[in-house]
């Protein structure tokens, strides 16, 4: 699930990917959307931000979050 | 996570002054309150590159934002002796001059209400997955960044 | 001292929620504002000696209070980059649950509005010649003291 | 001009006194209102709080201010 300016690059709301961990998700995305590689964003797995590579299970929801700007 | 306890803080469109007044009025039955602290975020018509911001379009990752807000609420109630706390954030297009954030804390004493309000506002800005797209008068745009 | 510049901050009776809403609404044309900070003092039904406070009766030395408030205003505007600042204080009998103090600061940035609001509230409590007589449900009373 | 709980002791709104300075005002008041002597209050001359004995001129307004409790 991409949000904010990241959603502009990936051009879609949410999509399915086969990946064992978040590193694999990133690699797959960089292949499809090279512009993404230079963008600053955080990764959330099941609504919790992860800093290191994180294992995924079937049904895990991975979100790409550009810097927050609420309020 | 108790779903029942998670309040929906989001509302479509700007936060009307009348909504704020109703919220204040509701507290008149809580006679153990001595102090209310209210923060309102208002969309600013900033000038950037000779263009003026006409509106901000807010989007969120709602499921995550509500969980995060619930965590913020719990941590604030653990830290401060508050009577109550209310948070409302706009989604969608909010024009310059309109209110997009309403944080309302109440306590017996003023210092508690004010400190809690300030901390909630800071946490919202830093931790809530919400994005603001600044739309200029000529329809061009830029992504807002929080300081 | 310019008499024209001295605003009357006092109003008879409690400050209605609708008055606060109107005050907020008026700021929607000031699109250089990004943050409002509001403090509301509400009369608390404290229990003292087994009696409950039913109301506070406020009196002031008005001429001195308005001069003092003018000084506070000038010092706050000298210290903080505020767009505007409004203060309203009730006089007469204010029942528990009613609002007796309304401080409203607005600025481009949140920190400025919040810090200024807090400082104004502290100065009002310490420097304004205003006295609150706490009236209990049985009509006995005690003089309030600020902490 | 007495205010708040001080006004309860002096029992009046405002009154005239002949005095050269604020010390003389206090002495005159303590004679008339002995209960005043134990009370905490500040003195304002023409709307400004004074800490030390202050000279008065004709028409000076002296106010007795108990501890403030606004807000």
Tab-separated table of C-alpha atoms in Angstrom:
chain	number	residue	atom	x	y	z
A	1	UNK	CA	0.000	0.000	0.000
A	2	UNK	CA	1.651	3.218	-1.145
A	3	UNK	CA	0.712	6.646	0.272
A	4	UNK	CA	1.233	10.336	-0.453
A	5	UNK	CA	3.956	11.180	-2.981
A	6	UNK	CA	4.979	7.496	-3.119
A	7	UNK	CA	1.538	6.651	-4.486
A	8	UNK	CA	2.220	9.041	-7.346
A	9	UNK	CA	5.223	6.977	-8.403
A	10	UNK	CA	3.659	3.558	-8.063
A	11	UNK	CA	0.473	4.906	-9.574
A	12	UNK	CA	-1.811	2.494	-7.796
A	13	UNK	CA	-3.660	2.048	-4.585
A	14	UNK	CA	-2.701	-1.384	-3.300
A	15	UNK	CA	-1.286	-4.416	-5.037
A	16	UNK	CA	-0.201	-7.997	-4.360
A	17	UNK	CA	3.413	-9.125	-4.316
A	18	UNK	CA	5.134	-12.447	-3.608
A	19	UNK	CA	7.946	-11.768	-1.144
A	20	UNK	CA	9.511	-13.503	1.839
A	21	UNK	CA	10.643	-10.312	3.564
A	22	UNK	CA	10.568	-6.520	3.234
A	23	UNK	CA	13.930	-6.413	1.422
A	24	UNK	CA	12.415	-8.547	-1.321
A	25	UNK	CA	9.437	-6.209	-1.485
A	26	UNK	CA	11.752	-3.252	-2.002
A	27	UNK	CA	13.784	-5.027	-4.692
A	28	UNK	CA	10.637	-5.978	-6.575
A	29	UNK	CA	9.313	-2.425	-6.342
A	30	UNK	CA	12.586	-0.815	-7.488
A	31	UNK	CA	12.496	-2.994	-10.588
A	32	UNK	CA	8.960	-1.922	-11.409
A	33	UNK	CA	9.339	1.703	-10.259
A	34	UNK	CA	12.979	2.834	-10.537
A	35	UNK	CA	12.017	6.361	-9.375
A	36	UNK	CA	11.150	4.916	-5.991
A	37	UNK	CA	14.750	4.099	-5.116
A	38	UNK	CA	15.689	7.710	-4.421
A	39	UNK	CA	12.636	8.527	-2.351
A	40	UNK	CA	12.607	8.780	1.446
A	41	UNK	CA	9.969	6.567	2.995
A	42	UNK	CA	9.354	4.280	5.948
A	43	UNK	CA	7.990	0.743	5.741
A	44	UNK	CA	5.144	-0.473	7.925
A	45	UNK	CA	4.272	-4.156	8.209
A	46	UNK	CA	0.749	-4.722	9.492
A	47	UNK	CA	0.513	-1.089	10.620
A	48	UNK	CA	3.783	-1.078	12.579
A	49	UNK	CA	6.845	0.724	11.269
A	50	UNK	CA	9.867	-1.576	10.845
A	51	UNK	CA	13.446	-0.376	10.653
A	52	UNK	CA	15.248	-3.586	9.608
A	53	UNK	CA	14.441	-6.256	7.098
A	54	UNK	CA	11.338	-8.072	8.332
A	55	UNK	CA	9.948	-11.507	7.522
A	56	UNK	CA	6.506	-11.553	5.957
A	57	UNK	CA	3.818	-14.177	6.128
A	58	UNK	CA	0.886	-14.781	3.841
A	59	UNK	CA	-1.474	-11.818	4.096
A	60	UNK	CA	1.057	-9.402	5.564
A	61	UNK	CA	0.225	-5.811	4.658
A	62	UNK	CA	3.267	-3.758	3.700
A	63	UNK	CA	2.853	0.014	3.483
A	64	UNK	CA	5.242	2.589	2.041
A	65	UNK	CA	4.984	5.814	4.036
A	66	UNK	CA	6.567	9.071	2.878
A	67	UNK	CA	7.348	11.652	5.618
A	68	UNK	CA	4.213	12.502	7.614
A	69	UNK	CA	2.717	15.938	7.276
A	70	UNK	CA	-0.522	15.937	9.220
A	71	UNK	CA	-1.909	18.737	11.380
B	1	UNK	CA	-6.356	-3.747	20.710
B	2	UNK	CA	-9.906	-3.127	21.843
B	3	UNK	CA	-11.745	-1.949	18.741
B	4	UNK	CA	-14.482	-0.352	20.794
B	5	UNK	CA	-12.026	1.960	22.480
B	6	UNK	CA	-10.563	3.240	19.213
B	7	UNK	CA	-12.153	6.539	18.337
B	8	UNK	CA	-12.299	7.760	14.760
B	9	UNK	CA	-10.480	11.070	14.795
B	10	UNK	CA	-10.995	11.816	11.109
B	11	UNK	CA	-13.695	13.956	9.556
B	12	UNK	CA	-14.268	14.932	5.939
B	13	UNK	CA	-13.705	18.603	5.292
B	14	UNK	CA	-12.789	21.455	7.629
B	15	UNK	CA	-13.617	21.518	11.357
B	16	UNK	CA	-16.396	24.106	11.844
B	17	UNK	CA	-16.239	26.635	14.710
B	18	UNK	CA	-19.680	25.427	15.792
B	19	UNK	CA	-18.332	21.910	16.225
B	20	UNK	CA	-15.646	23.279	18.544
B	21	UNK	CA	-18.254	25.275	20.493
B	22	UNK	CA	-20.415	22.153	20.953
B	23	UNK	CA	-17.418	20.250	22.194
B	24	UNK	CA	-16.632	22.988	24.753
B	25	UNK	CA	-20.275	23.224	25.822
B	26	UNK	CA	-20.457	19.486	26.549
B	27	UNK	CA	-17.843	19.900	29.258
B	28	UNK	CA	-19.947	22.223	31.417
B	29	UNK	CA	-21.424	19.218	33.241
B	30	UNK	CA	-17.937	18.031	34.203
B	31	UNK	CA	-17.464	20.286	37.199
B	32	UNK	CA	-14.169	18.683	38.238
B	33	UNK	CA	-12.525	20.407	35.259
B	34	UNK	CA	-10.687	23.656	35.957
B	35	UNK	CA	-8.762	24.131	32.725
B	36	UNK	CA	-9.178	23.408	29.025
B	37	UNK	CA	-6.374	23.684	26.513
B	38	UNK	CA	-7.261	23.779	22.839
B	39	UNK	CA	-4.988	23.697	19.826
B	40	UNK	CA	-6.297	24.480	16.344
B	41	UNK	CA	-4.304	23.976	13.182
B	42	UNK	CA	-5.399	26.329	10.404
B	43	UNK	CA	-4.392	26.038	6.735
B	44	UNK	CA	-1.993	28.850	5.932
B	45	UNK	CA	-1.860	30.628	2.563
B	46	UNK	CA	1.918	30.292	2.387
B	47	UNK	CA	3.726	31.754	-0.557
B	48	UNK	CA	6.177	29.481	-2.323
B	49	UNK	CA	7.841	30.151	-5.656
B	50	UNK	CA	5.563	33.180	-6.121
B	51	UNK	CA	2.486	31.013	-5.775
B	52	UNK	CA	0.026	31.064	-2.917
B	53	UNK	CA	-1.297	27.946	-1.183
B	54	UNK	CA	-5.062	27.822	-1.759
B	55	UNK	CA	-5.777	24.574	0.093
B	56	UNK	CA	-4.278	21.414	1.551
B	57	UNK	CA	-5.574	18.013	0.519
B	58	UNK	CA	-5.191	15.554	3.410
B	59	UNK	CA	-5.004	11.772	3.055
B	60	UNK	CA	-4.206	9.103	5.620
B	61	UNK	CA	-3.511	5.442	6.168
B	62	UNK	CA	-6.543	5.286	8.390
B	63	UNK	CA	-6.213	1.855	10.014
B	64	UNK	CA	-2.657	2.608	11.082
B	65	UNK	CA	-3.414	6.206	12.095
B	66	UNK	CA	-6.227	5.157	14.417
B	67	UNK	CA	-4.065	2.527	16.081
B	68	UNK	CA	-1.272	5.069	16.477
B	69	UNK	CA	-3.691	7.647	17.883
B	70	UNK	CA	-4.939	5.079	20.344
B	71	UNK	CA	-1.357	4.491	21.516
B	72	UNK	CA	-0.776	8.244	21.834
B	73	UNK	CA	-3.966	8.573	23.875
B	74	UNK	CA	-2.956	5.784	26.242
B	75	UNK	CA	0.519	7.227	26.763
B	76	UNK	CA	-0.883	10.705	27.433
B	77	UNK	CA	-3.427	9.446	29.970
B	78	UNK	CA	-0.665	7.439	31.659
B	79	UNK	CA	1.512	10.549	31.921
B	80	UNK	CA	-1.008	13.322	32.681
B	81	UNK	CA	-3.991	13.518	35.019
B	82	UNK	CA	-6.483	14.457	32.355
B	83	UNK	CA	-10.248	14.485	32.674
B	84	UNK	CA	-10.633	14.056	28.936
B	85	UNK	CA	-8.975	14.468	25.589
B	86	UNK	CA	-10.443	14.895	22.110
B	87	UNK	CA	-8.693	14.918	18.741
B	88	UNK	CA	-10.171	15.656	15.324
B	89	UNK	CA	-8.256	15.795	12.038
B	90	UNK	CA	-9.655	16.774	8.658
B	91	UNK	CA	-9.353	14.711	5.493
B	92	UNK	CA	-9.889	15.947	1.952
B	93	UNK	CA	-9.529	19.487	0.685
B	94	UNK	CA	-9.222	22.167	3.371
B	95	UNK	CA	-9.039	25.747	2.149
B	96	UNK	CA	-6.668	28.398	3.513
B	97	UNK	CA	-8.200	29.875	6.673
B	98	UNK	CA	-10.070	26.700	7.557
B	99	UNK	CA	-9.308	24.555	10.607
B	100	UNK	CA	-7.827	21.093	9.935
B	101	UNK	CA	-6.743	19.961	13.411
B	102	UNK	CA	-8.527	20.263	16.759
B	103	UNK	CA	-6.858	18.988	19.927
B	104	UNK	CA	-8.720	19.491	23.202
B	105	UNK	CA	-7.437	18.470	26.639
B	106	UNK	CA	-9.118	19.111	29.993
B	107	UNK	CA	-7.820	18.771	33.510
B	108	UNK	CA	-8.231	19.983	37.046
B	109	UNK	CA	-5.187	22.247	36.733
B	110	UNK	CA	-3.990	24.452	33.900
B	111	UNK	CA	-0.412	23.206	33.629
B	112	UNK	CA	-1.534	19.603	33.098
B	113	UNK	CA	-4.020	20.525	30.373
B	114	UNK	CA	-1.542	22.776	28.541
B	115	UNK	CA	1.422	20.391	28.712
B	116	UNK	CA	-0.691	17.439	27.578
B	117	UNK	CA	-2.174	19.423	24.688
B	118	UNK	CA	1.239	20.493	23.468
B	119	UNK	CA	2.598	16.934	23.664
B	120	UNK	CA	-0.386	15.501	21.775
B	121	UNK	CA	0.049	18.057	18.990
B	122	UNK	CA	3.751	17.227	18.652
B	123	UNK	CA	3.050	13.475	18.590
B	124	UNK	CA	0.329	13.904	15.965
B	125	UNK	CA	2.684	15.844	13.703
B	126	UNK	CA	5.477	13.268	14.037
B	127	UNK	CA	3.733	9.925	14.406
B	128	UNK	CA	0.413	9.986	12.560
B	129	UNK	CA	0.506	8.644	8.997
B	130	UNK	CA	-1.225	11.658	7.438
B	131	UNK	CA	-0.102	13.497	4.327
B	132	UNK	CA	-0.875	17.023	3.243
B	133	UNK	CA	-0.646	18.072	-0.389
B	134	UNK	CA	-0.426	21.844	-0.704
B	135	UNK	CA	-2.455	22.991	-3.679
B	136	UNK	CA	-1.598	26.378	-5.150
B	137	UNK	CA	-3.979	28.853	-6.676
B	138	UNK	CA	-2.890	27.766	-10.172
B	139	UNK	CA	-3.638	24.090	-9.311
B	140	UNK	CA	0.022	23.108	-9.162
B	141	UNK	CA	0.991	21.416	-5.907
B	142	UNK	CA	3.749	20.370	-3.545
B	143	UNK	CA	3.871	17.869	-0.672
B	144	UNK	CA	3.868	19.463	2.742
B	145	UNK	CA	6.611	18.534	5.195
B	146	UNK	CA	6.296	18.928	8.960
B	147	UNK	CA	8.921	20.800	10.897
C	1	UNK	CA	-0.841	55.242	27.834
C	2	UNK	CA	-3.023	55.350	24.761
C	3	UNK	CA	-6.593	54.885	25.981
C	4	UNK	CA	-7.756	53.837	22.541
C	5	UNK	CA	-5.407	50.883	22.566
C	6	UNK	CA	-6.634	49.580	25.930
C	7	UNK	CA	-9.162	46.854	25.353
C	8	UNK	CA	-11.768	45.997	27.951
C	9	UNK	CA	-11.161	42.337	28.764
C	10	UNK	CA	-13.999	42.051	31.266
C	11	UNK	CA	-17.490	40.762	30.629
C	12	UNK	CA	-20.372	40.250	33.025
C	13	UNK	CA	-21.221	36.619	33.585
C	14	UNK	CA	-19.786	33.446	32.064
C	15	UNK	CA	-18.130	33.263	28.641
C	16	UNK	CA	-20.519	31.372	26.313
C	17	UNK	CA	-19.229	28.653	23.969
C	18	UNK	CA	-20.852	30.548	21.091
C	19	UNK	CA	-18.721	33.594	21.885
C	20	UNK	CA	-15.607	31.424	21.613
C	21	UNK	CA	-16.844	29.963	18.308
C	22	UNK	CA	-17.434	33.459	16.883
C	23	UNK	CA	-13.961	34.475	17.926
C	24	UNK	CA	-12.454	31.422	16.177
C	25	UNK	CA	-14.584	31.982	13.070
C	26	UNK	CA	-13.393	35.583	12.713
C	27	UNK	CA	-9.850	34.326	12.162
C	28	UNK	CA	-10.649	32.410	8.981
C	29	UNK	CA	-9.921	35.509	6.910
C	30	UNK	CA	-6.423	35.754	8.388
C	31	UNK	CA	-4.761	33.209	6.146
C	32	UNK	CA	-1.276	33.895	7.501
C	33	UNK	CA	-2.283	32.084	10.702
C	34	UNK	CA	-1.243	28.441	11.009
C	35	UNK	CA	-1.913	27.782	14.687
C	36	UNK	CA	-4.328	28.885	17.389
C	37	UNK	CA	-3.843	28.170	21.059
C	38	UNK	CA	-6.800	28.588	23.384
C	39	UNK	CA	-6.940	28.366	27.148
C	40	UNK	CA	-10.250	28.228	28.998
C	41	UNK	CA	-10.596	28.510	32.743
C	42	UNK	CA	-13.696	26.735	34.049
C	43	UNK	CA	-15.123	27.081	37.570
C	44	UNK	CA	-14.486	23.858	39.453
C	45	UNK	CA	-16.892	22.399	42.023
C	46	UNK	CA	-14.095	21.850	44.531
C	47	UNK	CA	-14.898	20.249	47.847
C	48	UNK	CA	-13.605	22.038	50.916
C	49	UNK	CA	-14.582	21.247	54.502
C	50	UNK	CA	-17.292	18.898	53.203
C	51	UNK	CA	-18.862	21.699	51.223
C	52	UNK	CA	-18.981	21.997	47.454
C	53	UNK	CA	-18.149	25.166	45.526
C	54	UNK	CA	-21.295	26.233	43.659
C	55	UNK	CA	-19.930	29.400	42.038
C	56	UNK	CA	-17.164	31.974	42.079
C	57	UNK	CA	-17.949	35.657	42.367
C	58	UNK	CA	-15.304	37.705	40.555
C	59	UNK	CA	-14.462	41.347	41.261
C	60	UNK	CA	-11.646	43.520	39.958
C	61	UNK	CA	-9.901	46.852	40.278
C	62	UNK	CA	-10.779	47.532	36.684
C	63	UNK	CA	-8.708	50.648	35.899
C	64	UNK	CA	-5.555	48.982	37.204
C	65	UNK	CA	-6.368	45.586	35.646
C	66	UNK	CA	-6.793	47.088	32.176
C	67	UNK	CA	-3.514	48.975	32.435
C	68	UNK	CA	-1.783	45.820	33.626
C	69	UNK	CA	-3.337	43.787	30.820
C	70	UNK	CA	-2.150	46.363	28.327
C	71	UNK	CA	1.401	45.978	29.667
C	72	UNK	CA	1.141	42.189	29.472
C	73	UNK	CA	-0.073	42.456	25.879
C	74	UNK	CA	2.806	44.716	24.872
C	75	UNK	CA	5.382	42.442	26.496
C	76	UNK	CA	3.920	39.349	24.817
C	77	UNK	CA	3.872	40.973	21.370
C	78	UNK	CA	7.454	42.106	21.918
C	79	UNK	CA	8.528	38.566	22.796
C	80	UNK	CA	6.449	36.422	20.418
C	81	UNK	CA	5.597	36.740	16.724
C	82	UNK	CA	1.864	36.644	17.187
C	83	UNK	CA	-0.776	37.488	14.616
C	84	UNK	CA	-3.256	38.295	17.343
C	85	UNK	CA	-4.169	37.779	20.957
C	86	UNK	CA	-7.523	38.007	22.738
C	87	UNK	CA	-8.290	37.856	26.453
C	88	UNK	CA	-11.696	37.770	28.151
C	89	UNK	CA	-12.322	37.480	31.883
C	90	UNK	CA	-15.685	37.140	33.592
C	91	UNK	CA	-16.927	39.326	36.429
C	92	UNK	CA	-19.808	38.569	38.797
C	93	UNK	CA	-21.158	35.154	39.681
C	94	UNK	CA	-19.919	32.260	37.545
C	95	UNK	CA	-21.384	28.846	38.318
C	96	UNK	CA	-19.381	25.625	38.488
C	97	UNK	CA	-18.933	24.279	34.958
C	98	UNK	CA	-19.032	27.729	33.354
C	99	UNK	CA	-16.078	29.359	31.629
C	100	UNK	CA	-14.547	32.411	33.358
C	101	UNK	CA	-11.317	32.961	31.395
C	102	UNK	CA	-10.668	32.812	27.660
C	103	UNK	CA	-7.151	33.388	26.312
C	104	UNK	CA	-6.647	33.067	22.561
C	105	UNK	CA	-3.312	33.458	20.742
C	106	UNK	CA	-2.677	32.952	17.038
C	107	UNK	CA	0.552	32.693	15.109
C	108	UNK	CA	2.135	31.329	11.988
C	109	UNK	CA	3.676	28.440	13.925
C	110	UNK	CA	2.328	26.250	16.706
C	111	UNK	CA	5.150	26.638	19.210
C	112	UNK	CA	4.826	30.428	19.235
C	113	UNK	CA	1.044	30.344	19.749
C	114	UNK	CA	1.241	27.747	22.525
C	115	UNK	CA	4.145	29.332	24.422
C	116	UNK	CA	2.557	32.787	24.262
C	117	UNK	CA	-0.808	31.465	25.436
C	118	UNK	CA	0.751	29.718	28.409
C	119	UNK	CA	2.722	32.812	29.389
C	120	UNK	CA	-0.341	35.071	29.146
C	121	UNK	CA	-2.343	32.729	31.387
C	122	UNK	CA	0.432	32.692	34.005
C	123	UNK	CA	0.760	36.495	33.935
C	124	UNK	CA	-3.009	36.943	34.273
C	125	UNK	CA	-3.085	34.700	37.331
C	126	UNK	CA	-0.185	36.497	39.005
C	127	UNK	CA	-0.469	40.118	37.917
C	128	UNK	CA	-4.108	41.001	37.313
C	129	UNK	CA	-5.934	42.578	40.275
C	130	UNK	CA	-8.895	40.197	40.166
C	131	UNK	CA	-10.425	38.414	43.157
C	132	UNK	CA	-12.522	35.274	43.239
C	133	UNK	CA	-14.823	34.516	46.127
C	134	UNK	CA	-15.761	30.837	46.200
C	135	UNK	CA	-19.381	30.457	47.176
C	136	UNK	CA	-20.457	27.087	48.576
C	137	UNK	CA	-23.788	25.386	48.101
C	138	UNK	CA	-24.856	26.499	51.601
C	139	UNK	CA	-24.019	30.155	50.770
C	140	UNK	CA	-20.937	30.225	52.995
C	141	UNK	CA	-17.783	31.342	51.177
C	142	UNK	CA	-14.014	31.518	51.119
C	143	UNK	CA	-11.564	33.656	49.155
C	144	UNK	CA	-9.824	31.829	46.333
C	145	UNK	CA	-6.047	31.887	46.202
C	146	UNK	CA	-4.050	31.266	43.036
C	147	UNK	CA	-1.293	28.699	42.968
D	1	UNK	CA	-9.761	51.802	47.782
D	2	UNK	CA	-10.033	48.385	49.400
D	3	UNK	CA	-10.674	45.187	47.416
D	4	UNK	CA	-11.599	41.547	48.008
D	5	UNK	CA	-11.319	40.314	51.579
D	6	UNK	CA	-9.759	43.642	52.625
D	7	UNK	CA	-12.986	45.392	51.663
D	8	UNK	CA	-14.786	43.157	54.124
D	9	UNK	CA	-12.697	44.518	56.965
D	10	UNK	CA	-12.823	48.177	56.027
D	11	UNK	CA	-16.473	47.788	55.160
D	12	UNK	CA	-16.501	50.509	52.580
D	13	UNK	CA	-15.846	51.089	48.941
D	14	UNK	CA	-13.511	54.072	48.796
D	15	UNK	CA	-12.792	56.799	51.291
D	16	UNK	CA	-10.723	59.967	51.731
D	17	UNK	CA	-7.697	60.219	54.003
D	18	UNK	CA	-5.178	62.947	54.758
D	19	UNK	CA	-1.711	61.408	54.520
D	20	UNK	CA	1.723	62.458	53.286
D	21	UNK	CA	2.855	58.970	52.373
D	22	UNK	CA	1.696	55.341	52.279
D	23	UNK	CA	3.095	54.591	55.769
D	24	UNK	CA	0.755	57.251	57.164
D	25	UNK	CA	-2.139	55.705	55.251
D	26	UNK	CA	-1.411	52.325	56.830
D	27	UNK	CA	-1.108	53.790	60.339
D	28	UNK	CA	-4.416	55.606	59.963
D	29	UNK	CA	-6.109	52.472	58.647
D	30	UNK	CA	-4.735	50.236	61.422
D	31	UNK	CA	-6.207	52.625	63.998
D	32	UNK	CA	-9.609	52.475	62.354
D	33	UNK	CA	-9.484	48.799	61.390
D	34	UNK	CA	-7.204	46.867	63.742
D	35	UNK	CA	-8.046	43.572	61.950
D	36	UNK	CA	-6.263	44.908	58.877
D	37	UNK	CA	-2.828	44.770	60.482
D	38	UNK	CA	-2.556	40.984	60.216
D	39	UNK	CA	-3.764	40.754	56.650
D	40	UNK	CA	-1.519	40.215	53.635
D	41	UNK	CA	-2.007	42.837	50.956
D	42	UNK	CA	-0.112	44.946	48.471
D	43	UNK	CA	-0.415	48.710	48.095
D	44	UNK	CA	-0.926	50.387	44.751
D	45	UNK	CA	-0.520	54.131	44.306
D	46	UNK	CA	-2.244	55.407	41.179
D	47	UNK	CA	-2.618	51.860	39.834
D	48	UNK	CA	1.050	50.911	40.314
D	49	UNK	CA	2.131	48.529	43.069
D	50	UNK	CA	4.701	50.081	45.439
D	51	UNK	CA	6.997	48.100	47.700
D	52	UNK	CA	8.455	50.838	49.894
D	53	UNK	CA	6.937	53.847	51.606
D	54	UNK	CA	5.786	56.219	48.867
D	55	UNK	CA	5.058	59.953	48.939
D	56	UNK	CA	1.520	60.941	48.056
D	57	UNK	CA	0.225	64.103	46.482
D	58	UNK	CA	-3.233	65.587	46.530
D	59	UNK	CA	-5.563	63.275	44.621
D	60	UNK	CA	-3.336	60.186	44.824
D	61	UNK	CA	-5.374	56.993	44.722
D	62	UNK	CA	-4.155	54.379	47.175
D	63	UNK	CA	-5.500	50.845	46.770
D	64	UNK	CA	-5.197	47.894	49.158
D	65	UNK	CA	-4.940	44.677	47.175
D	66	UNK	CA	-5.245	41.236	48.770
D	67	UNK	CA	-3.594	38.314	46.899
D	68	UNK	CA	-4.922	38.070	43.327
D	69	UNK	CA	-7.067	35.121	42.386
D	70	UNK	CA	-8.292	35.758	38.866
D	71	UNK	CA	-8.655	33.218	36.092
